[in-house]
């Protein structure tokens, strides 16, 4: 009975210490503190919670090819090579990290386990007999691992260790969830949720940077006004598919925005005037694919007007010129280029007599 009471008192004190600063922890997470700040706080918390154990914090990529220590000290520096990198990773640790469906694991007799042989000098130097591990994915391609090494004579009961690991995983997951929420809120403020394209003000800010860079480096840019020819009510599903086709057609760093109900705008960097024609022709070819025959919005086509920088020095004048070129098609699918106040079917006609 005394032994049972002693264990319950130990368990009570452990749980009390584990959760005593939970309100402060939640407040830090809710305020969206820096990831590094939260990680440092969690590290200090676990090391104080497990005074008779040694905590090792590691990050690896989801392919388990690149590994690094989050923190170095006089104990774990034995694991690093002359370049300060984690040189060898035990197979047992690789297997664990590659198994997200099993986020916790406990290995005993690790000094004699083949899966830990690469770290045997480290384990023997510090007389570590077993290790408890937990892994948490940040959903951005990285896996965060905490390894708790223990010595046999001061080993913590399994239930208490599991409670500590679960708490650490819950705190870390909460931080990653908060970061993901911040990212989604930022994306929603910049992008149209229907199409995934930039909102007008975000496009204007981003294209303003393109124009500044173009002035600084004497580069060219082109602005496209893409008018939807369909007179029917715009269907969100059809519009989203059109946006996806446009995004697939251009480069990742090109800009596409949803301006209003029947106009999309695209800005690209170019080297030569004919580069804009190539993009327009490629887009129209993609939209003419038979697989889009059921999409009324795509089937009825686009009028594309194109204007150029430095012929127009501001976004407003570029947009007006591109819209003028698009309207010159008079509701016919295709593209026209505006150049010094005139509309042309090809840049080859710019200088013809």
Tab-separated table of C-alpha atoms in Angstrom:
chain	number	residue	atom	x	y	z
A	1	UNK	CA	0.000	0.000	0.000
A	2	UNK	CA	2.820	2.415	0.877
A	3	UNK	CA	4.484	1.652	-2.441
A	4	UNK	CA	1.250	2.371	-4.294
A	5	UNK	CA	0.714	5.635	-2.393
A	6	UNK	CA	4.296	6.686	-3.113
A	7	UNK	CA	3.811	6.047	-6.824
A	8	UNK	CA	0.534	7.976	-6.884
A	9	UNK	CA	2.195	10.909	-5.150
A	10	UNK	CA	5.012	10.793	-7.686
A	11	UNK	CA	2.477	10.652	-10.517
A	12	UNK	CA	0.563	13.586	-9.026
A	13	UNK	CA	3.682	15.711	-8.784
A	14	UNK	CA	4.710	14.788	-12.325
A	15	UNK	CA	1.343	15.731	-13.802
A	16	UNK	CA	1.204	18.908	-11.715
A	17	UNK	CA	4.601	20.011	-12.968
A	18	UNK	CA	3.762	19.049	-16.541
A	19	UNK	CA	0.623	21.169	-16.704
A	20	UNK	CA	1.353	23.942	-14.187
A	21	UNK	CA	2.274	26.467	-16.883
A	22	UNK	CA	-0.271	25.300	-19.451
A	23	UNK	CA	-2.173	28.651	-19.459
A	24	UNK	CA	1.031	30.510	-20.314
A	25	UNK	CA	1.885	27.896	-22.948
A	26	UNK	CA	-1.507	28.254	-24.613
A	27	UNK	CA	-1.261	32.037	-24.502
A	28	UNK	CA	2.124	31.951	-26.258
A	29	UNK	CA	0.719	29.679	-28.969
A	30	UNK	CA	-2.468	31.727	-29.390
A	31	UNK	CA	-0.426	34.912	-29.867
A	32	UNK	CA	1.400	33.269	-32.743
A	33	UNK	CA	4.888	33.526	-31.270
A	34	UNK	CA	7.858	32.760	-33.496
A	35	UNK	CA	8.384	29.061	-34.123
A	36	UNK	CA	11.906	29.235	-32.709
A	37	UNK	CA	10.577	30.860	-29.520
A	38	UNK	CA	7.994	28.121	-29.017
A	39	UNK	CA	10.494	25.357	-29.758
A	40	UNK	CA	12.940	26.774	-27.208
A	41	UNK	CA	10.167	26.974	-24.641
A	42	UNK	CA	9.132	23.358	-25.255
A	43	UNK	CA	12.756	22.175	-25.088
A	44	UNK	CA	13.332	23.860	-21.738
A	45	UNK	CA	10.036	22.525	-20.453
A	46	UNK	CA	10.833	18.916	-21.350
A	47	UNK	CA	14.353	19.080	-19.958
A	48	UNK	CA	13.050	20.411	-16.635
A	49	UNK	CA	10.221	17.853	-16.629
A	50	UNK	CA	12.648	14.961	-17.204
A	51	UNK	CA	15.705	15.893	-15.077
A	52	UNK	CA	17.110	12.343	-15.009
A	53	UNK	CA	16.889	11.898	-18.788
A	54	UNK	CA	18.594	13.508	-21.743
A	55	UNK	CA	16.429	15.057	-24.503
A	56	UNK	CA	17.751	15.197	-28.062
A	57	UNK	CA	15.866	17.288	-30.630
A	58	UNK	CA	16.241	16.489	-34.334
A	59	UNK	CA	14.619	17.681	-37.582
A	60	UNK	CA	14.571	15.697	-40.837
A	61	UNK	CA	12.861	16.033	-44.193
A	62	UNK	CA	9.925	13.795	-45.083
A	63	UNK	CA	12.177	11.610	-47.277
A	64	UNK	CA	14.419	11.057	-44.227
A	65	UNK	CA	17.511	12.060	-46.202
A	66	UNK	CA	18.556	15.310	-44.510
A	67	UNK	CA	19.022	15.388	-40.749
A	68	UNK	CA	20.111	18.105	-38.338
A	69	UNK	CA	20.208	18.749	-34.621
A	70	UNK	CA	17.987	21.589	-33.444
A	71	UNK	CA	20.320	22.324	-30.553
A	72	UNK	CA	23.912	21.335	-29.846
A	73	UNK	CA	25.567	20.951	-26.457
A	74	UNK	CA	28.487	19.212	-24.781
A	75	UNK	CA	26.628	15.889	-24.790
A	76	UNK	CA	25.407	15.609	-28.381
A	77	UNK	CA	28.460	17.143	-30.068
A	78	UNK	CA	29.865	13.596	-30.220
A	79	UNK	CA	27.260	12.894	-32.919
A	80	UNK	CA	28.499	15.657	-35.216
A	81	UNK	CA	31.252	15.477	-37.823
A	82	UNK	CA	34.025	18.043	-38.312
A	83	UNK	CA	31.606	20.237	-40.298
A	84	UNK	CA	29.114	20.346	-37.455
A	85	UNK	CA	26.636	18.073	-39.262
A	86	UNK	CA	24.794	15.012	-38.022
A	87	UNK	CA	27.045	12.504	-39.762
A	88	UNK	CA	25.404	9.115	-39.165
A	89	UNK	CA	21.782	8.336	-38.305
A	90	UNK	CA	20.831	4.968	-36.733
A	91	UNK	CA	18.564	2.766	-38.811
A	92	UNK	CA	16.106	2.502	-35.921
A	93	UNK	CA	15.673	6.269	-35.943
A	94	UNK	CA	15.243	6.385	-39.735
A	95	UNK	CA	12.597	3.643	-39.571
A	96	UNK	CA	10.746	5.492	-36.825
A	97	UNK	CA	10.781	8.846	-38.637
A	98	UNK	CA	9.523	7.165	-41.816
A	99	UNK	CA	6.497	5.716	-39.955
A	100	UNK	CA	4.150	8.658	-39.252
A	101	UNK	CA	1.343	6.264	-38.320
A	102	UNK	CA	3.373	5.322	-35.220
A	103	UNK	CA	4.333	8.686	-33.676
A	104	UNK	CA	5.711	7.157	-30.436
A	105	UNK	CA	8.217	4.409	-29.799
A	106	UNK	CA	10.259	2.991	-26.904
A	107	UNK	CA	13.445	0.984	-27.472
A	108	UNK	CA	15.200	-0.880	-24.662
A	109	UNK	CA	18.727	-2.304	-24.411
A	110	UNK	CA	19.799	0.070	-27.153
A	111	UNK	CA	23.513	-0.538	-26.545
A	112	UNK	CA	23.079	-4.078	-27.821
A	113	UNK	CA	20.453	-3.295	-30.503
A	114	UNK	CA	21.714	-3.474	-34.101
A	115	UNK	CA	19.479	-0.576	-35.108
A	116	UNK	CA	21.426	1.753	-32.796
A	117	UNK	CA	24.972	0.465	-33.450
A	118	UNK	CA	26.053	3.653	-35.261
A	119	UNK	CA	25.606	5.625	-32.034
A	120	UNK	CA	27.126	3.000	-29.731
A	121	UNK	CA	30.098	5.171	-28.587
A	122	UNK	CA	27.661	7.971	-27.709
A	123	UNK	CA	25.371	5.563	-25.832
A	124	UNK	CA	28.215	3.951	-23.897
A	125	UNK	CA	29.851	7.247	-22.973
A	126	UNK	CA	26.663	8.341	-21.224
A	127	UNK	CA	25.440	4.856	-20.140
A	128	UNK	CA	22.097	5.291	-21.909
A	129	UNK	CA	20.072	2.068	-21.750
A	130	UNK	CA	16.842	2.953	-23.535
A	131	UNK	CA	15.186	5.696	-25.577
A	132	UNK	CA	11.647	6.995	-25.952
A	133	UNK	CA	10.806	8.860	-29.163
A	134	UNK	CA	8.023	11.032	-30.515
A	135	UNK	CA	7.635	12.572	-33.995
A	136	UNK	CA	5.500	15.460	-35.263
A	137	UNK	CA	5.159	16.584	-38.885
A	138	UNK	CA	4.863	20.296	-39.601
A	139	UNK	CA	2.866	19.464	-42.795
A	140	UNK	CA	5.416	21.538	-44.729
A	141	UNK	CA	7.881	18.736	-45.455
A	142	UNK	CA	9.748	18.508	-42.131
A	143	UNK	CA	9.532	16.025	-39.257
A	144	UNK	CA	10.401	17.149	-35.730
A	145	UNK	CA	11.635	14.419	-33.397
A	146	UNK	CA	12.348	14.340	-29.685
A	147	UNK	CA	14.449	11.475	-28.346
A	148	UNK	CA	14.549	10.934	-24.578
A	149	UNK	CA	17.523	8.834	-23.494
A	150	UNK	CA	17.457	7.232	-20.035
A	151	UNK	CA	19.756	5.297	-17.755
A	152	UNK	CA	18.478	2.061	-16.302
A	153	UNK	CA	18.933	3.056	-12.665
A	154	UNK	CA	16.803	6.210	-12.970
A	155	UNK	CA	14.320	5.113	-15.619
A	156	UNK	CA	10.928	6.842	-15.490
A	157	UNK	CA	7.786	4.728	-15.445
A	158	UNK	CA	6.402	4.081	-18.943
A	159	UNK	CA	3.039	5.707	-18.277
A	160	UNK	CA	4.632	8.969	-17.171
A	161	UNK	CA	7.055	9.015	-20.091
A	162	UNK	CA	4.169	8.432	-22.517
A	163	UNK	CA	2.314	11.345	-20.914
A	164	UNK	CA	5.331	13.623	-21.406
A	165	UNK	CA	5.723	12.575	-25.036
A	166	UNK	CA	2.020	13.101	-25.738
A	167	UNK	CA	2.142	16.576	-24.208
A	168	UNK	CA	5.176	17.579	-26.263
A	169	UNK	CA	3.513	16.305	-29.457
A	170	UNK	CA	0.296	18.166	-28.632
A	171	UNK	CA	2.127	21.465	-28.016
A	172	UNK	CA	4.145	21.162	-31.189
A	173	UNK	CA	1.093	20.212	-33.262
A	174	UNK	CA	-0.751	23.233	-31.872
A	175	UNK	CA	2.077	25.529	-33.000
A	176	UNK	CA	2.071	24.041	-36.485
A	177	UNK	CA	-1.717	24.336	-36.677
A	178	UNK	CA	-1.465	27.989	-35.693
A	179	UNK	CA	1.204	28.614	-38.336
A	180	UNK	CA	-0.924	26.882	-40.973
A	181	UNK	CA	-3.953	28.968	-39.956
A	182	UNK	CA	-1.902	32.153	-40.295
A	183	UNK	CA	-0.768	31.037	-43.746
A	184	UNK	CA	-4.315	30.259	-44.888
A	185	UNK	CA	-5.598	33.590	-43.597
A	186	UNK	CA	-2.814	35.375	-45.450
A	187	UNK	CA	-3.592	33.432	-48.627
A	188	UNK	CA	-7.314	34.173	-48.316
A	189	UNK	CA	-6.597	37.873	-47.998
A	190	UNK	CA	-4.497	37.843	-51.164
A	191	UNK	CA	-6.309	35.295	-53.324
A	192	UNK	CA	-9.833	34.830	-54.624
A	193	UNK	CA	-11.118	31.651	-52.901
A	194	UNK	CA	-13.174	30.733	-55.998
A	195	UNK	CA	-10.328	30.771	-58.502
A	196	UNK	CA	-7.180	30.695	-56.388
A	197	UNK	CA	-5.996	33.725	-58.383
A	198	UNK	CA	-4.711	36.942	-56.869
A	199	UNK	CA	-7.190	39.560	-55.758
A	200	UNK	CA	-6.960	42.879	-57.579
A	201	UNK	CA	-5.057	44.824	-54.907
A	202	UNK	CA	-2.554	41.984	-54.415
A	203	UNK	CA	-1.961	41.798	-58.161
A	204	UNK	CA	-1.424	45.538	-58.372
A	205	UNK	CA	1.064	45.483	-55.501
A	206	UNK	CA	2.967	42.542	-56.977
A	207	UNK	CA	2.976	43.875	-60.529
A	208	UNK	CA	4.138	47.216	-59.182
A	209	UNK	CA	7.262	45.411	-57.981
A	210	UNK	CA	7.685	43.876	-61.457
A	211	UNK	CA	7.569	47.342	-63.019
A	212	UNK	CA	10.113	48.710	-60.540
A	213	UNK	CA	12.469	45.820	-61.299
A	214	UNK	CA	11.944	46.342	-65.019
A	215	UNK	CA	12.917	50.010	-64.731
A	216	UNK	CA	15.956	49.173	-62.654
A	217	UNK	CA	17.232	46.435	-64.961
A	218	UNK	CA	15.945	47.813	-68.287
A	219	UNK	CA	13.648	44.823	-68.806
A	220	UNK	CA	10.358	44.376	-70.625
A	221	UNK	CA	6.998	43.311	-69.236
A	222	UNK	CA	3.576	42.612	-70.718
A	223	UNK	CA	0.082	42.943	-69.333
A	224	UNK	CA	-2.798	40.794	-70.598
A	225	UNK	CA	-6.486	41.670	-70.306
A	226	UNK	CA	-8.518	38.487	-70.785
A	227	UNK	CA	-12.221	39.125	-71.373
A	228	UNK	CA	-14.689	36.275	-70.993
A	229	UNK	CA	-16.903	36.116	-74.086
A	230	UNK	CA	-19.622	34.022	-72.472
A	231	UNK	CA	-22.758	36.055	-71.801
A	232	UNK	CA	-24.132	33.412	-69.422
A	233	UNK	CA	-23.904	33.610	-65.655
A	234	UNK	CA	-20.347	32.760	-64.660
A	235	UNK	CA	-20.192	29.326	-63.065
A	236	UNK	CA	-17.628	29.075	-60.262
A	237	UNK	CA	-16.594	25.549	-61.275
A	238	UNK	CA	-16.006	26.575	-64.897
A	239	UNK	CA	-14.132	29.695	-63.795
A	240	UNK	CA	-11.878	27.682	-61.470
A	241	UNK	CA	-10.996	25.300	-64.307
A	242	UNK	CA	-10.156	28.258	-66.560
A	243	UNK	CA	-7.922	29.676	-63.811
A	244	UNK	CA	-6.149	26.325	-63.466
A	245	UNK	CA	-5.499	26.135	-67.216
A	246	UNK	CA	-4.078	29.652	-67.179
A	247	UNK	CA	-1.852	28.872	-64.200
A	248	UNK	CA	-0.554	25.720	-65.891
A	249	UNK	CA	0.215	27.664	-69.080
A	250	UNK	CA	2.431	30.345	-67.538
A	251	UNK	CA	5.495	30.230	-65.303
A	252	UNK	CA	5.245	30.018	-61.527
A	253	UNK	CA	6.428	33.599	-61.051
A	254	UNK	CA	3.955	35.094	-63.539
A	255	UNK	CA	0.968	36.883	-62.020
A	256	UNK	CA	-2.716	36.236	-62.681
A	257	UNK	CA	-5.609	38.103	-61.049
A	258	UNK	CA	-9.394	38.012	-61.042
A	259	UNK	CA	-10.308	41.673	-61.663
A	260	UNK	CA	-14.067	41.523	-61.980
A	261	UNK	CA	-16.818	39.163	-63.067
A	262	UNK	CA	-15.754	38.953	-66.718
A	263	UNK	CA	-12.122	40.010	-66.801
A	264	UNK	CA	-8.916	38.288	-65.767
A	265	UNK	CA	-5.577	40.062	-65.884
A	266	UNK	CA	-2.133	38.556	-66.272
A	267	UNK	CA	1.311	40.119	-65.972
A	268	UNK	CA	4.523	38.506	-67.212
A	269	UNK	CA	8.182	39.384	-67.647
A	270	UNK	CA	9.412	39.081	-71.229
A	271	UNK	CA	12.652	39.547	-73.155
A	272	UNK	CA	11.179	40.135	-76.600
A	273	UNK	CA	7.807	41.433	-77.790
A	274	UNK	CA	6.994	38.140	-79.494
A	275	UNK	CA	7.266	36.327	-76.135
A	276	UNK	CA	3.840	37.696	-75.194
A	277	UNK	CA	2.344	36.338	-78.418
A	278	UNK	CA	3.772	32.911	-77.660
A	279	UNK	CA	2.086	32.903	-74.246
A	280	UNK	CA	-1.261	34.049	-75.708
A	281	UNK	CA	-1.152	31.447	-78.485
A	282	UNK	CA	-0.220	28.719	-76.012
A	283	UNK	CA	-3.094	29.661	-73.737
A	284	UNK	CA	-5.644	29.688	-76.565
A	285	UNK	CA	-4.368	26.327	-77.798
A	286	UNK	CA	-4.770	24.843	-74.309
A	287	UNK	CA	-8.319	26.174	-74.046
A	288	UNK	CA	-9.244	24.709	-77.455
A	289	UNK	CA	-8.548	21.195	-76.212
A	290	UNK	CA	-11.525	18.812	-76.724
A	291	UNK	CA	-11.422	17.899	-73.038
A	292	UNK	CA	-12.891	21.334	-72.218
A	293	UNK	CA	-15.813	21.010	-74.632
A	294	UNK	CA	-18.265	20.677	-71.729
A	295	UNK	CA	-17.059	23.897	-70.103
A	296	UNK	CA	-19.259	26.667	-71.511
A	297	UNK	CA	-17.008	29.411	-70.217
A	298	UNK	CA	-13.960	27.990	-71.991
A	299	UNK	CA	-15.887	26.880	-75.071
A	300	UNK	CA	-17.150	30.415	-75.780
A	301	UNK	CA	-13.605	31.743	-75.685
A	302	UNK	CA	-11.527	34.710	-74.593
A	303	UNK	CA	-10.596	38.034	-76.155
A	304	UNK	CA	-7.025	38.737	-75.113
A	305	UNK	CA	-5.510	42.201	-75.266
A	306	UNK	CA	-1.788	42.734	-74.647
A	307	UNK	CA	0.108	45.926	-73.785
A	308	UNK	CA	3.812	46.426	-73.126
A	309	UNK	CA	6.175	48.125	-70.723
A	310	UNK	CA	8.116	50.436	-71.273
A	311	UNK	CA	5.745	51.653	-74.001
A	312	UNK	CA	3.357	52.250	-71.067
A	313	UNK	CA	5.049	53.174	-67.819
A	314	UNK	CA	2.266	52.561	-65.299
A	315	UNK	CA	-0.093	49.726	-64.468
A	316	UNK	CA	-3.128	51.933	-65.130
A	317	UNK	CA	-2.020	52.868	-68.641
A	318	UNK	CA	-0.994	49.268	-69.353
A	319	UNK	CA	-4.400	48.005	-68.288
A	320	UNK	CA	-6.281	50.588	-70.340
A	321	UNK	CA	-4.222	49.734	-73.426
A	322	UNK	CA	-4.637	45.972	-72.949
A	323	UNK	CA	-8.389	46.358	-72.435
A	324	UNK	CA	-8.574	48.527	-75.574
A	325	UNK	CA	-6.811	45.772	-77.551
A	326	UNK	CA	-9.122	43.083	-76.156
A	327	UNK	CA	-12.228	45.108	-77.050
A	328	UNK	CA	-10.917	45.654	-80.603
A	329	UNK	CA	-11.574	41.949	-81.254
A	330	UNK	CA	-15.311	42.713	-80.958
A	331	UNK	CA	-16.230	39.572	-79.014
A	332	UNK	CA	-14.146	37.220	-81.156
A	333	UNK	CA	-11.832	34.745	-79.456
A	334	UNK	CA	-8.169	35.509	-80.098
A	335	UNK	CA	-5.551	38.094	-79.173
A	336	UNK	CA	-4.486	41.590	-80.209
A	337	UNK	CA	-1.433	43.623	-79.270
A	338	UNK	CA	-1.542	47.331	-78.477
A	339	UNK	CA	1.539	49.281	-79.583
A	340	UNK	CA	1.729	53.079	-79.549
A	341	UNK	CA	-2.051	53.487	-79.724
A	342	UNK	CA	-2.703	50.953	-82.510
A	343	UNK	CA	-3.809	47.319	-82.389
A	344	UNK	CA	-1.970	44.577	-84.242
A	345	UNK	CA	-2.369	40.872	-84.812
A	346	UNK	CA	1.367	40.255	-84.537
A	347	UNK	CA	4.448	42.058	-83.302
A	348	UNK	CA	5.921	41.507	-86.767
A	349	UNK	CA	3.461	44.182	-87.997
A	350	UNK	CA	4.696	46.847	-85.568
A	351	UNK	CA	7.307	48.253	-87.932
A	352	UNK	CA	5.842	47.286	-91.297
A	353	UNK	CA	5.078	50.085	-93.761
